[in-house]
Short mmCIF file of C-alpha atoms and ligand atoms in Angstrom, two decimals:
data_model
loop_
_atom_site.label_atom_id
_atom_site.label_comp_id
_atom_site.label_asym_id
_atom_site.label_seq_id
_atom_site.Cartn_x
_atom_site.Cartn_y
_atom_site.Cartn_z
CA UNK A 1 5.33 13.07 11.94
CA UNK A 2 3.44 10.09 13.24
CA UNK A 3 1.00 7.85 11.27
CA UNK A 4 -1.94 7.01 13.44
CA UNK A 5 -4.31 4.34 12.86
CA UNK A 6 -6.89 2.10 14.21
CA UNK A 7 -7.47 -1.41 12.69
CA UNK A 8 -11.04 -2.85 13.14
CA UNK A 9 -10.64 -6.74 12.77
CA UNK A 10 -11.95 -10.14 13.39
CA UNK A 11 -8.42 -11.55 13.22
CA UNK A 12 -6.32 -9.09 15.51
CA UNK A 13 -3.56 -11.90 15.54
CA UNK A 14 -3.01 -11.64 11.71
CA UNK A 15 -2.44 -7.76 12.04
CA UNK A 16 -0.29 -8.07 15.00
CA UNK A 17 2.07 -10.78 13.26
CA UNK A 18 2.76 -8.40 10.43
CA UNK A 19 3.03 -5.14 12.23
CA UNK A 20 5.45 -6.84 14.95
CA UNK A 21 8.03 -7.41 12.25
CA UNK A 22 10.69 -5.69 10.25
CA UNK A 23 10.22 -1.85 9.42
CA UNK A 24 6.79 -1.51 10.68
CA UNK A 25 7.92 -2.74 14.06
CA UNK A 26 10.86 -0.31 14.14
CA UNK A 27 8.63 2.75 13.16
CA UNK A 28 6.38 1.77 16.18
CA UNK A 29 9.27 1.49 18.40
CA UNK A 30 10.54 5.01 17.21
CA UNK A 31 7.05 6.63 17.63
CA UNK A 32 6.47 7.12 13.81
CA UNK A 33 3.70 4.77 13.58
CA UNK A 34 0.92 4.17 16.10
CA UNK A 35 -1.26 1.16 15.35
CA UNK A 36 -4.23 0.25 17.64
CA UNK A 37 -5.68 -3.14 16.90
CA UNK A 38 -9.42 -3.48 17.96
CA UNK A 39 -10.95 -7.00 18.10
CA UNK A 40 -14.47 -6.63 16.92
CA UNK A 41 -15.40 -9.64 19.01
CA UNK A 42 -14.61 -7.60 22.24
CA UNK A 43 -17.82 -5.47 21.09
CA UNK A 44 -20.27 -8.60 20.70
CA UNK A 45 -22.54 -9.32 23.52
CA UNK A 46 -23.08 -12.98 23.46
CA UNK A 47 -21.45 -15.92 24.82
CA UNK A 48 -20.07 -16.91 21.39
CA UNK A 49 -18.87 -13.65 20.64
CA UNK A 50 -20.86 -13.76 17.36
CA UNK A 51 -19.70 -10.99 14.89
CA UNK A 52 -21.62 -12.36 11.83
CA UNK A 53 -24.97 -13.63 10.80
CA UNK A 54 -27.09 -15.08 7.92
CA UNK A 55 -28.14 -12.58 5.27
CA UNK A 56 -31.84 -11.20 5.50
CA UNK A 57 -33.47 -12.35 2.41
CA UNK A 58 -31.47 -15.45 2.25
CA UNK A 59 -28.36 -16.43 0.04
CA UNK A 60 -24.90 -17.93 0.77
CA UNK A 61 -22.44 -16.93 3.28
CA UNK A 62 -22.42 -14.79 6.17
CA UNK A 63 -22.58 -10.86 6.65
CA UNK A 64 -20.65 -8.80 9.28
CA UNK A 65 -23.00 -7.65 12.02
CA UNK A 66 -23.76 -3.97 12.47
CA UNK A 67 -23.62 -3.72 16.23
CA UNK A 68 -20.11 -4.78 17.06
CA UNK A 69 -18.73 -2.44 14.52
CA UNK A 70 -20.99 0.52 15.66
CA UNK A 71 -20.09 -0.11 19.37
CA UNK A 72 -16.27 -0.47 18.34
CA UNK A 73 -16.59 2.99 16.58
CA UNK A 74 -18.23 4.52 19.73
CA UNK A 75 -15.44 3.50 21.81
CA UNK A 76 -12.77 4.67 19.39
CA UNK A 77 -14.45 8.06 18.92
CA UNK A 78 -14.72 8.72 22.59
CA UNK A 79 -11.52 11.02 22.41
CA UNK A 80 -13.08 13.09 19.76
CA UNK A 81 -10.12 13.19 17.41
CA UNK A 82 -10.24 13.71 13.86
CA UNK A 83 -10.37 10.33 11.75
CA UNK A 84 -10.46 9.05 8.17
CA UNK A 85 -12.63 6.06 7.64
CA UNK A 86 -11.45 3.32 5.36
CA UNK A 87 -13.13 0.05 4.70
CA UNK A 88 -11.57 -2.57 2.63
CA UNK A 89 -13.83 -4.07 -0.14
CA UNK A 90 -13.25 -5.50 -3.52
CA UNK A 91 -15.83 -3.11 -4.91
CA UNK A 92 -14.06 0.03 -3.64
CA UNK A 93 -11.79 2.55 -5.43
CA UNK A 94 -8.46 1.18 -6.40
CA UNK A 95 -5.68 1.93 -3.94
CA UNK A 96 -2.48 3.38 -5.34
CA UNK A 97 0.86 5.08 -4.60
CA UNK A 98 -1.03 8.37 -4.96
CA UNK A 99 -3.38 7.32 -2.24
CA UNK A 100 -0.60 6.21 0.05
CA UNK A 101 1.17 9.48 -0.40
CA UNK A 102 -2.00 11.36 0.32
CA UNK A 103 -2.77 9.29 3.53
CA UNK A 104 0.83 9.44 4.85
CA UNK A 105 0.36 13.28 4.93
CA UNK A 106 -3.20 13.09 6.44
CA UNK A 107 -2.96 14.35 10.08
CA UNK A 108 -6.07 12.41 11.00
CA UNK A 109 -6.18 8.89 12.47
CA UNK A 110 -6.67 6.44 9.66
CA UNK A 111 -9.26 3.93 10.52
CA UNK A 112 -9.27 0.54 8.65
CA UNK A 113 -12.31 -1.61 9.04
CA UNK A 114 -11.43 -5.26 7.57
CA UNK A 115 -14.45 -6.42 5.71
CA UNK A 116 -15.30 -10.27 5.66
CA UNK A 117 -17.59 -12.91 4.34
CA UNK A 118 -20.07 -11.72 2.00
CA UNK A 119 -19.82 -8.19 3.08
CA UNK A 120 -20.75 -5.89 5.82
CA UNK A 121 -24.28 -5.02 6.87
CA UNK A 122 -24.96 -1.97 4.72
CA UNK A 123 -26.18 0.16 7.57
CA UNK A 124 -22.54 0.90 8.42
CA UNK A 125 -22.83 3.73 6.00
CA UNK A 126 -24.82 5.65 8.70
CA UNK A 127 -21.89 5.07 11.34
CA UNK A 128 -19.15 7.18 9.63
CA UNK A 129 -18.24 8.61 6.15
CA UNK A 130 -16.51 5.45 4.90
CA UNK A 131 -14.45 5.35 1.79
CA UNK A 132 -14.30 1.95 0.24
CA UNK A 133 -11.04 1.00 -0.97
CA UNK A 134 -9.85 -2.06 -2.85
CA UNK A 135 -6.21 -3.30 -3.36
CA UNK A 136 -6.90 -4.97 -6.76
CA UNK A 137 -9.31 -6.80 -8.98
CA UNK A 138 -9.26 -10.15 -6.97
CA UNK A 139 -11.00 -11.38 -3.95
CA UNK A 140 -9.38 -12.04 -0.66
CA UNK A 141 -10.67 -14.27 2.19
CA UNK A 142 -10.76 -11.12 4.34
CA UNK A 143 -9.76 -7.47 4.36
CA UNK A 144 -6.80 -7.87 6.80
CA UNK A 145 -4.32 -8.34 4.12
CA UNK A 146 -5.82 -5.36 2.06
CA UNK A 147 -5.53 -3.25 5.11
CA UNK A 148 -1.97 -4.40 5.82
CA UNK A 149 -0.95 -3.84 2.34
CA UNK A 150 -2.44 -0.28 2.37
CA UNK A 151 -0.76 0.32 5.81
CA UNK A 152 2.55 -0.82 4.88
CA UNK A 153 2.56 1.21 1.52
CA UNK A 154 1.35 4.38 3.50
CA UNK A 155 3.77 3.90 6.55
CA UNK A 156 6.90 3.68 4.52
CA UNK A 157 6.07 7.19 3.10
CA UNK A 158 6.10 8.76 6.54
CA UNK A 159 9.30 10.85 6.90
CA UNK A 160 11.74 8.83 9.14
CA UNK A 161 10.15 5.20 8.61
CA UNK A 162 12.66 4.29 6.00
CA UNK A 163 16.26 4.95 7.13
CA UNK A 164 17.27 6.87 4.18
CA UNK A 165 14.69 9.37 2.98
CA UNK A 166 15.83 9.42 -0.51
CA UNK A 167 15.01 5.51 -0.76
CA UNK A 168 11.17 6.59 -0.86
CA UNK A 169 11.81 9.10 -3.61
CA UNK A 170 13.93 7.27 -6.12
CA UNK A 171 11.67 4.21 -6.59
CA UNK A 172 9.02 2.92 -8.82
CA UNK A 173 5.67 4.94 -9.32
CA UNK A 174 7.01 8.00 -7.67
CA UNK A 175 7.73 9.87 -10.97
CA UNK A 176 5.75 7.16 -13.08
CA UNK A 177 8.94 5.41 -14.00
CA UNK A 178 9.82 1.96 -12.94
CA UNK A 179 13.17 1.36 -11.00
CA UNK A 180 16.33 0.89 -12.79
CA UNK A 181 18.26 -2.45 -12.19
CA UNK A 182 20.39 -2.63 -9.04
CA UNK A 183 23.28 -4.73 -8.31
CA UNK A 184 25.61 -5.29 -5.26
CA UNK A 185 28.99 -7.05 -4.51
CA UNK A 186 30.61 -9.07 -6.16
CA UNK A 187 31.27 -7.33 -9.39
CA UNK A 188 31.47 -10.77 -11.28
CA UNK A 189 29.83 -13.89 -10.31
CA UNK A 190 29.96 -16.93 -12.60
CA UNK A 191 30.86 -14.67 -15.67
CA UNK A 192 27.96 -12.46 -14.76
CA UNK A 193 29.24 -8.84 -14.63
CA UNK A 194 27.80 -5.64 -13.15
CA UNK A 195 27.67 -2.81 -15.78
CA UNK A 196 30.91 -1.13 -16.01
CA UNK A 197 29.64 2.31 -15.68
CA UNK A 198 28.27 1.51 -11.93
CA UNK A 199 32.00 0.61 -11.01
CA UNK A 200 33.20 3.77 -12.66
CA UNK A 201 32.54 6.08 -9.90
CA UNK A 202 31.74 8.71 -12.37
CA UNK A 203 28.44 10.10 -10.79
CA UNK A 204 26.93 11.93 -13.65
CA UNK A 205 27.41 9.01 -15.93
CA UNK A 206 25.64 6.75 -13.33
CA UNK A 207 22.77 9.00 -13.18
CA UNK A 208 22.44 9.21 -16.84
CA UNK A 209 22.64 5.45 -17.13
CA UNK A 210 19.97 4.93 -14.40
CA UNK A 211 17.59 7.32 -16.03
CA UNK A 212 18.03 5.66 -19.29
CA UNK A 213 17.45 2.22 -17.83
CA UNK A 214 14.40 3.47 -15.88
CA UNK A 215 13.01 4.78 -19.34
CA UNK A 216 13.66 1.62 -21.24
CA UNK A 217 12.34 -0.94 -18.37
CA UNK A 218 9.14 1.23 -18.19
CA UNK A 219 8.72 1.40 -21.94
CA UNK A 220 9.13 -2.36 -22.25
CA UNK A 221 7.04 -3.27 -19.27
CA UNK A 222 4.51 -0.58 -18.54
CA UNK A 223 4.22 1.61 -21.48
CA UNK A 224 0.78 2.95 -19.99
CA UNK A 225 2.89 4.69 -17.16
CA UNK A 226 5.11 6.60 -19.52
CA UNK A 227 1.83 8.65 -20.63
CA UNK A 228 2.03 10.51 -17.33
CA UNK A 229 5.76 10.42 -16.68
CA UNK A 230 7.92 13.55 -16.98
CA UNK A 231 9.94 12.47 -20.14
CA UNK A 232 11.74 15.02 -22.36
CA UNK A 233 11.28 15.28 -25.90
CA UNK A 234 14.75 13.83 -26.53
CA UNK A 235 14.00 10.97 -24.33
CA UNK A 236 10.69 10.27 -26.14
CA UNK A 237 12.53 10.21 -29.46
CA UNK A 238 15.09 7.77 -28.19
CA UNK A 239 12.24 5.48 -26.98
CA UNK A 240 10.46 5.65 -30.18
CA UNK A 241 13.74 4.76 -31.87
CA UNK A 242 13.79 1.63 -29.71
CA UNK A 243 10.44 0.53 -31.41
CA UNK A 244 11.57 1.34 -34.84
CA UNK A 245 14.66 -0.83 -34.19
CA UNK A 246 12.47 -3.87 -33.10
CA UNK A 247 9.76 -3.55 -35.87
CA UNK A 248 12.32 -3.25 -38.69
N1 ADE B 301 -11.57 -7.80 0.48
C1 ADE B 301 -11.61 -8.91 -0.32
N2 ADE B 301 -10.92 -8.59 -1.46
C2 ADE B 301 -10.57 -7.35 -1.24
C3 ADE B 301 -9.54 -6.58 -2.20
N3 ADE B 301 -9.32 -7.03 -3.40
N4 ADE B 301 -9.32 -5.38 -1.87
C4 ADE B 301 -9.66 -4.83 -0.45
N5 ADE B 301 -10.41 -5.63 0.33
C5 ADE B 301 -10.86 -6.84 0.00
#
């Protein structure tokens, strides 16, 4: 499978610098990720390549103009392929692991339009069925970082993008549990020892220890996640017992 996407941006170099490194670069070389970066300024029609303008009705800041976006969309959609339209915005629905998982399986090309300034001319609503998506309750200087966060979280779930397919399965949020603690060599450094069980070679014991640690870490740091996690009666009782020990 290949994840295909088009990123519409005023700052193409920002996108290229990120997708040109590390796992996203390798995924492209392997043909598992196909990213087209579209510079909205290429679709302006004045000497200064103006992509923004002052808001009608007055007020601070600038608004992203409609025409360059509409023309860029015309050029993109000339191939007629199916697309999913995503626009970054702090007022959008919140991005999550579930969204990344769903997008990673979507056969359509994902279009990311990076919002900017005080917003985008609202008439873009008529250009495509846009989904507004936010990466969190804070305001970025532009949508590029948001689009990159979503692209990265989605691409790593595409089969083959991570070397070992199990690394995308055994990790935080997949089963609504945070990850268990990890260690690597040496087994002891400045008196700090790796838990004995991990050196035991006893796979069942290691698995049980990791499960217990994941439960405890989630219970301690993000108890809200435990509500939708698959936790057995017995495990719930053990976690409740931890609380009793703390409060007594
Ligand atoms: N643009 C500015 N802030 C943003 C956010 N939090 N999420 C998505 N796009 C944004």
